[in-house]
Amino acid sequence: MASLVNSSALMAAGTLVSRGTGFLRTMVIAAAIGVGTMGDSYNAANTLPTLLYILIGGGALNAVFVPQLVRAMKNDEDGGTAYANRLLTVVMVGLAGVTFLAVLGAPLLVQLISHSLMKDPASADTTVALARYCLPTIFFMGIHVVMGQILNARGRFGAMMWTPVLNNVVVIATFGMYIWVYGTFQHSEVTPGTIAPEGIRLLGIGTLLGLAVQALAMVPYLRAAEFRFRPRFDWRGHGLGKAARLAKWTFLFVLANQAGYLVITQLATAAGSAAEATGHLGVGLAAYSNALLIWQLPMAVITVSVMSAVLPRLSRSAADGDAGAVRDDLSYGLRTSAVAIVPAAFLFLALGPVIGSAIYGFGNGGAVAHGTTAIGYMLSAFALGLIPYSVQYVLLRGFYAYEDTRTPFANTVWVAGCQAAFAVLCWYLLPSQWAVTGMALGYGLAYAVGVAVAVPKLKARIGGLDTGRIAKTYVRLAIASVPAAAVGAGTGLLLNDALTGALGDWPGSVVTLVVAGGLQLAVFGLIARRMRIEELNAMIGMVRSRLGR
C-alpha cells in the first residue's frame, strides 16, 4: 500500500504540474485567438488528431496492453523486452500510415467533426490548414503512450505524467509569440477570415512541435529503466494477435464513445455559430472544450494517478484468480479518488462562472463580452457529473484486469447513446446560447447511466463489491461538501461584482476565486475532519509524513 501511495503521489504531482501548465496554455490560447469562431477553428483542428488517435488505438494501448506487458514481464525469459519492442514497432508503423492518410483526407475529416466550420470558405480554409499541421501529432501521441506504458509496467510512473509539461511550454511559447506579433484577441478580434497565413503557420508548427518534444523526452527515461528500443518485425506468434483480439472490443468501445462526442461537436459548433449571429459570443465548441478541460482536472490528477499505480497489481491479482484482492484494490481506488472528486464537483457547481472568468478572462476584453462567463456556466453544468465519470473509470479497470474488453464496450454504448440523445434534445429545445450548456449537463448525466449499468456486471464478475464501505465514503463526503458549497457560492456572489468593479473583470474574478474557493475548501476540510472521514484523514497523514511534519 505504501508503494501504491508513493507511486500515486508521484503521478499526481506530475499531472498537477502538467494540468497547471495546461491551464496556462489554454489561457494564452484564449488571450491570443479568443473563444469565438477562431477559437472553434483551432479547437476543432487540434481536437481532430486526438479523436482519431483514440479511435484507432489509444483506448487499446491504455487499457489492453498494460496487462499484456505485465504478463510478458512475468512469463517471458527476457522480462518482456522483446514483446515491448514488437509492440512499439508495430505502433510506429501503423500510426505513420494512419497519419499520412489523415493529412491527405483533412478536408473530409474536418467536415466530419464540424459541418458548420466548412460552410464558410474562409473558415474552411483556415481550419483545414490548421488540421494538416496538427494531424501528424497522432504519431507522437501513440509513441508517447506506448513508451509510458512500458515504463509503467516496469514500475516507473513519473515520466508519462511529467513530459506533457514540455508540450505545454512549447505551445505557450508559440501563442506568446503570436500575441507578440499580432496582439491579443481583445485588440485583433481575429477570425478565420482575417488571420494571416503566417499566423496559421506559426500556430500549426508550434502545436506539432509540442507533441514531438513530449514524445522524444521519454527516451532518456526508457534508457534509465534499462530499456533499449530495437525494431522488431517478427510480429507473428508472440502474443500481439491475442492483444489485437482483445483490442477489437476496445476499438468498438472507443468508436461508440467518439460517435457520441462527434454528435456533440457538430451540434456545439452549429450552436456557437447560431448564437454568435444573435450577439452571443463564445458559447460553442471552444467554450465547451475549455470547460471540459477544467472539469476533467481532478480525475486526471487523482483518479488516473491512483489507478495507473493500481492497474499492474490489479492485473496480477486477476491473473492469479484472486477476486478478493481485485475487490480490495477497486474499493481502494474508488474511496481514495473520492476524497478529491466529490469536493471538486461541488466546487465547480458553486463557483463555475467565477472559475471560467478567472482562467479565461485575461486578454479577452472582459469576461462577459467574449464568453468566458459562458465557460463557467458550462463548468457548473458539468460539475456533479464528475462523480460518476470518475467512478466509471475505476470500475472499467476491473474488467480490463480480467482482459474483458467486451463489457466496457457495451457499457460505453449506453453512455454515448445518452450523450448524443441529450445533445440532440438540447439543440432542439434550448435557445442557441444555452444549448451547449445543456449538453454539458447531459454529458455528466450519461456517466451516471454508465455506472448503473456497470456495477451489477462487475459484482457478478468478482463476487460482489465493497459497496457499503464505498457508499458510506461518498455519502459522507457529499454531506461535508454541501454546506461548504453554499458558503463558497454565497461568498462568490457577494464579492464578484464589487471586486470586478474595483479591480477590473479578470483581476476581480481571480481574487474572488481565491477567497471564495479557499473558504469553501476550508469549510469542507473542517467538516470532514469533524466527521472523521477515514480516507481524508489517511491522505492528510500521508502528505504530512511526506513533508516531514
PDB file of N, CA, C and O in Angstrom, residues 276-300:
ATOM      1  N   GLU A 276     -23.646  33.316 -32.137  1.00  0.00           N
ATOM      2  CA  GLU A 276     -22.828  34.478 -32.496  1.00  0.00           C
ATOM      3  C   GLU A 276     -23.587  35.408 -33.429  1.00  0.00           C
ATOM      4  O   GLU A 276     -23.429  36.634 -33.370  1.00  0.00           O
ATOM      5  N   ALA A 277     -24.421  34.826 -34.272  1.00  0.00           N
ATOM      6  CA  ALA A 277     -25.213  35.653 -35.185  1.00  0.00           C
ATOM      7  C   ALA A 277     -26.214  36.528 -34.443  1.00  0.00           C
ATOM      8  O   ALA A 277     -26.659  37.561 -34.953  1.00  0.00           O
ATOM      9  N   THR A 278     -26.578  36.121 -33.203  1.00  0.00           N
ATOM     10  CA  THR A 278     -27.517  36.911 -32.403  1.00  0.00           C
ATOM     11  C   THR A 278     -26.805  37.712 -31.321  1.00  0.00           C
ATOM     12  O   THR A 278     -27.439  38.248 -30.407  1.00  0.00           O
ATOM     13  N   GLY A 279     -25.448  37.777 -31.409  1.00  0.00           N
ATOM     14  CA  GLY A 279     -24.687  38.605 -30.486  1.00  0.00           C
ATOM     15  C   GLY A 279     -24.154  37.906 -29.259  1.00  0.00           C
ATOM     16  O   GLY A 279     -23.589  38.558 -28.373  1.00  0.00           O
ATOM     17  N   HIS A 280     -24.291  36.589 -29.172  1.00  0.00           N
ATOM     18  CA  HIS A 280     -23.791  35.832 -28.014  1.00  0.00           C
ATOM     19  C   HIS A 280     -22.494  35.132 -28.423  1.00  0.00           C
ATOM     20  O   HIS A 280     -22.507  34.106 -29.107  1.00  0.00           O
ATOM     21  N   LEU A 281     -21.364  35.690 -27.992  1.00  0.00           N
ATOM     22  CA  LEU A 281     -20.068  35.173 -28.416  1.00  0.00           C
ATOM     23  C   LEU A 281     -19.552  34.089 -27.470  1.00  0.00           C
ATOM     24  O   LEU A 281     -19.837  34.100 -26.274  1.00  0.00           O
ATOM     25  N   GLY A 282     -18.780  33.160 -28.023  1.00  0.00           N
ATOM     26  CA  GLY A 282     -18.037  32.213 -27.200  1.00  0.00           C
ATOM     27  C   GLY A 282     -18.882  31.212 -26.448  1.00  0.00           C
ATOM     28  O   GLY A 282     -18.577  30.883 -25.300  1.00  0.00           O
ATOM     29  N   VAL A 283     -19.939  30.690 -27.067  1.00  0.00           N
ATOM     30  CA  VAL A 283     -20.774  29.686 -26.386  1.00  0.00           C
ATOM     31  C   VAL A 283     -20.819  28.391 -27.192  1.00  0.00           C
ATOM     32  O   VAL A 283     -21.766  27.619 -27.069  1.00  0.00           O
ATOM     33  N   GLY A 284     -19.779  28.141 -28.013  1.00  0.00           N
ATOM     34  CA  GLY A 284     -19.758  26.958 -28.855  1.00  0.00           C
ATOM     35  C   GLY A 284     -18.745  25.931 -28.406  1.00  0.00           C
ATOM     36  O   GLY A 284     -18.524  25.719 -27.203  1.00  0.00           O
ATOM     37  N   LEU A 285     -18.081  25.310 -29.386  1.00  0.00           N
ATOM     38  CA  LEU A 285     -17.190  24.179 -29.108  1.00  0.00           C
ATOM     39  C   LEU A 285     -15.987  24.585 -28.272  1.00  0.00           C
ATOM     40  O   LEU A 285     -15.587  23.848 -27.365  1.00  0.00           O
ATOM     41  N   ALA A 286     -15.380  25.740 -28.563  1.00  0.00           N
ATOM     42  CA  ALA A 286     -14.197  26.146 -27.802  1.00  0.00           C
ATOM     43  C   ALA A 286     -14.533  26.320 -26.330  1.00  0.00           C
ATOM     44  O   ALA A 286     -13.782  25.894 -25.452  1.00  0.00           O
ATOM     45  N   ALA A 287     -15.664  26.955 -26.034  1.00  0.00           N
ATOM     46  CA  ALA A 287     -16.079  27.131 -24.642  1.00  0.00           C
ATOM     47  C   ALA A 287     -16.340  25.778 -23.985  1.00  0.00           C
ATOM     48  O   ALA A 287     -15.940  25.535 -22.836  1.00  0.00           O
ATOM     49  N   TYR A 288     -17.026  24.896 -24.692  1.00  0.00           N
ATOM     50  CA  TYR A 288     -17.319  23.552 -24.176  1.00  0.00           C
ATOM     51  C   TYR A 288     -16.029  22.794 -23.870  1.00  0.00           C
ATOM     52  O   TYR A 288     -15.881  22.201 -22.792  1.00  0.00           O
ATOM     53  N   SER A 289     -15.077  22.837 -24.791  1.00  0.00           N
ATOM     54  CA  SER A 289     -13.820  22.114 -24.604  1.00  0.00           C
ATOM     55  C   SER A 289     -13.009  22.688 -23.450  1.00  0.00           C
ATOM     56  O   SER A 289     -12.388  21.939 -22.677  1.00  0.00           O
ATOM     57  N   ASN A 290     -13.013  24.019 -23.299  1.00  0.00           N
ATOM     58  CA  ASN A 290     -12.281  24.633 -22.199  1.00  0.00           C
ATOM     59  C   ASN A 290     -12.910  24.292 -20.850  1.00  0.00           C
ATOM     60  O   ASN A 290     -12.204  24.043 -19.869  1.00  0.00           O
ATOM     61  N   ALA A 291     -14.240  24.284 -20.785  1.00  0.00           N
ATOM     62  CA  ALA A 291     -14.916  23.871 -19.556  1.00  0.00           C
ATOM     63  C   ALA A 291     -14.635  22.402 -19.248  1.00  0.00           C
ATOM     64  O   ALA A 291     -14.407  22.022 -18.095  1.00  0.00           O
ATOM     65  N   LEU A 292     -14.640  21.580 -20.292  1.00  0.00           N
ATOM     66  CA  LEU A 292     -14.357  20.154 -20.115  1.00  0.00           C
ATOM     67  C   LEU A 292     -12.950  19.934 -19.573  1.00  0.00           C
ATOM     68  O   LEU A 292     -12.718  19.056 -18.724  1.00  0.00           O
ATOM     69  N   LEU A 293     -11.992  20.742 -20.033  1.00  0.00           N
ATOM     70  CA  LEU A 293     -10.612  20.623 -19.564  1.00  0.00           C
ATOM     71  C   LEU A 293     -10.512  20.886 -18.059  1.00  0.00           C
ATOM     72  O   LEU A 293      -9.829  20.152 -17.335  1.00  0.00           O
ATOM     73  N   ILE A 294     -11.198  21.923 -17.585  1.00  0.00           N
ATOM     74  CA  ILE A 294     -11.198  22.205 -16.151  1.00  0.00           C
ATOM     75  C   ILE A 294     -11.869  21.061 -15.393  1.00  0.00           C
ATOM     76  O   ILE A 294     -11.369  20.584 -14.369  1.00  0.00           O
ATOM     77  N   TRP A 295     -13.004  20.624 -15.880  1.00  0.00           N
ATOM     78  CA  TRP A 295     -13.815  19.595 -15.221  1.00  0.00           C
ATOM     79  C   TRP A 295     -13.050  18.286 -15.062  1.00  0.00           C
ATOM     80  O   TRP A 295     -13.170  17.588 -14.048  1.00  0.00           O
ATOM     81  N   GLN A 296     -12.248  17.942 -16.048  1.00  0.00           N
ATOM     82  CA  GLN A 296     -11.529  16.675 -16.013  1.00  0.00           C
ATOM     83  C   GLN A 296     -10.286  16.706 -15.130  1.00  0.00           C
ATOM     84  O   GLN A 296      -9.703  15.657 -14.852  1.00  0.00           O
ATOM     85  N   LEU A 297      -9.875  17.888 -14.676  1.00  0.00           N
ATOM     86  CA  LEU A 297      -8.625  18.012 -13.926  1.00  0.00           C
ATOM     87  C   LEU A 297      -8.575  17.131 -12.682  1.00  0.00           C
ATOM     88  O   LEU A 297      -7.599  16.403 -12.488  1.00  0.00           O
ATOM     89  N   PRO A 298      -9.571  17.158 -11.793  1.00  0.00           N
ATOM     90  CA  PRO A 298      -9.458  16.323 -10.597  1.00  0.00           C
ATOM     91  C   PRO A 298      -9.311  14.840 -10.904  1.00  0.00           C
ATOM     92  O   PRO A 298      -8.552  14.131 -10.236  1.00  0.00           O
ATOM     93  N   MET A 299     -10.045  14.361 -11.926  1.00  0.00           N
ATOM     94  CA  MET A 299      -9.914  12.952 -12.259  1.00  0.00           C
ATOM     95  C   MET A 299      -8.539  12.647 -12.838  1.00  0.00           C
ATOM     96  O   MET A 299      -7.931  11.620 -12.537  1.00  0.00           O
ATOM     97  N   ALA A 300      -8.028  13.559 -13.680  1.00  0.00           N
ATOM     98  CA  ALA A 300      -6.709  13.340 -14.277  1.00  0.00           C
ATOM     99  C   ALA A 300      -5.615  13.339 -13.220  1.00  0.00           C
ATOM    100  O   ALA A 300      -4.654  12.564 -13.296  1.00  0.00           O
TER     101      ALA A 300
END
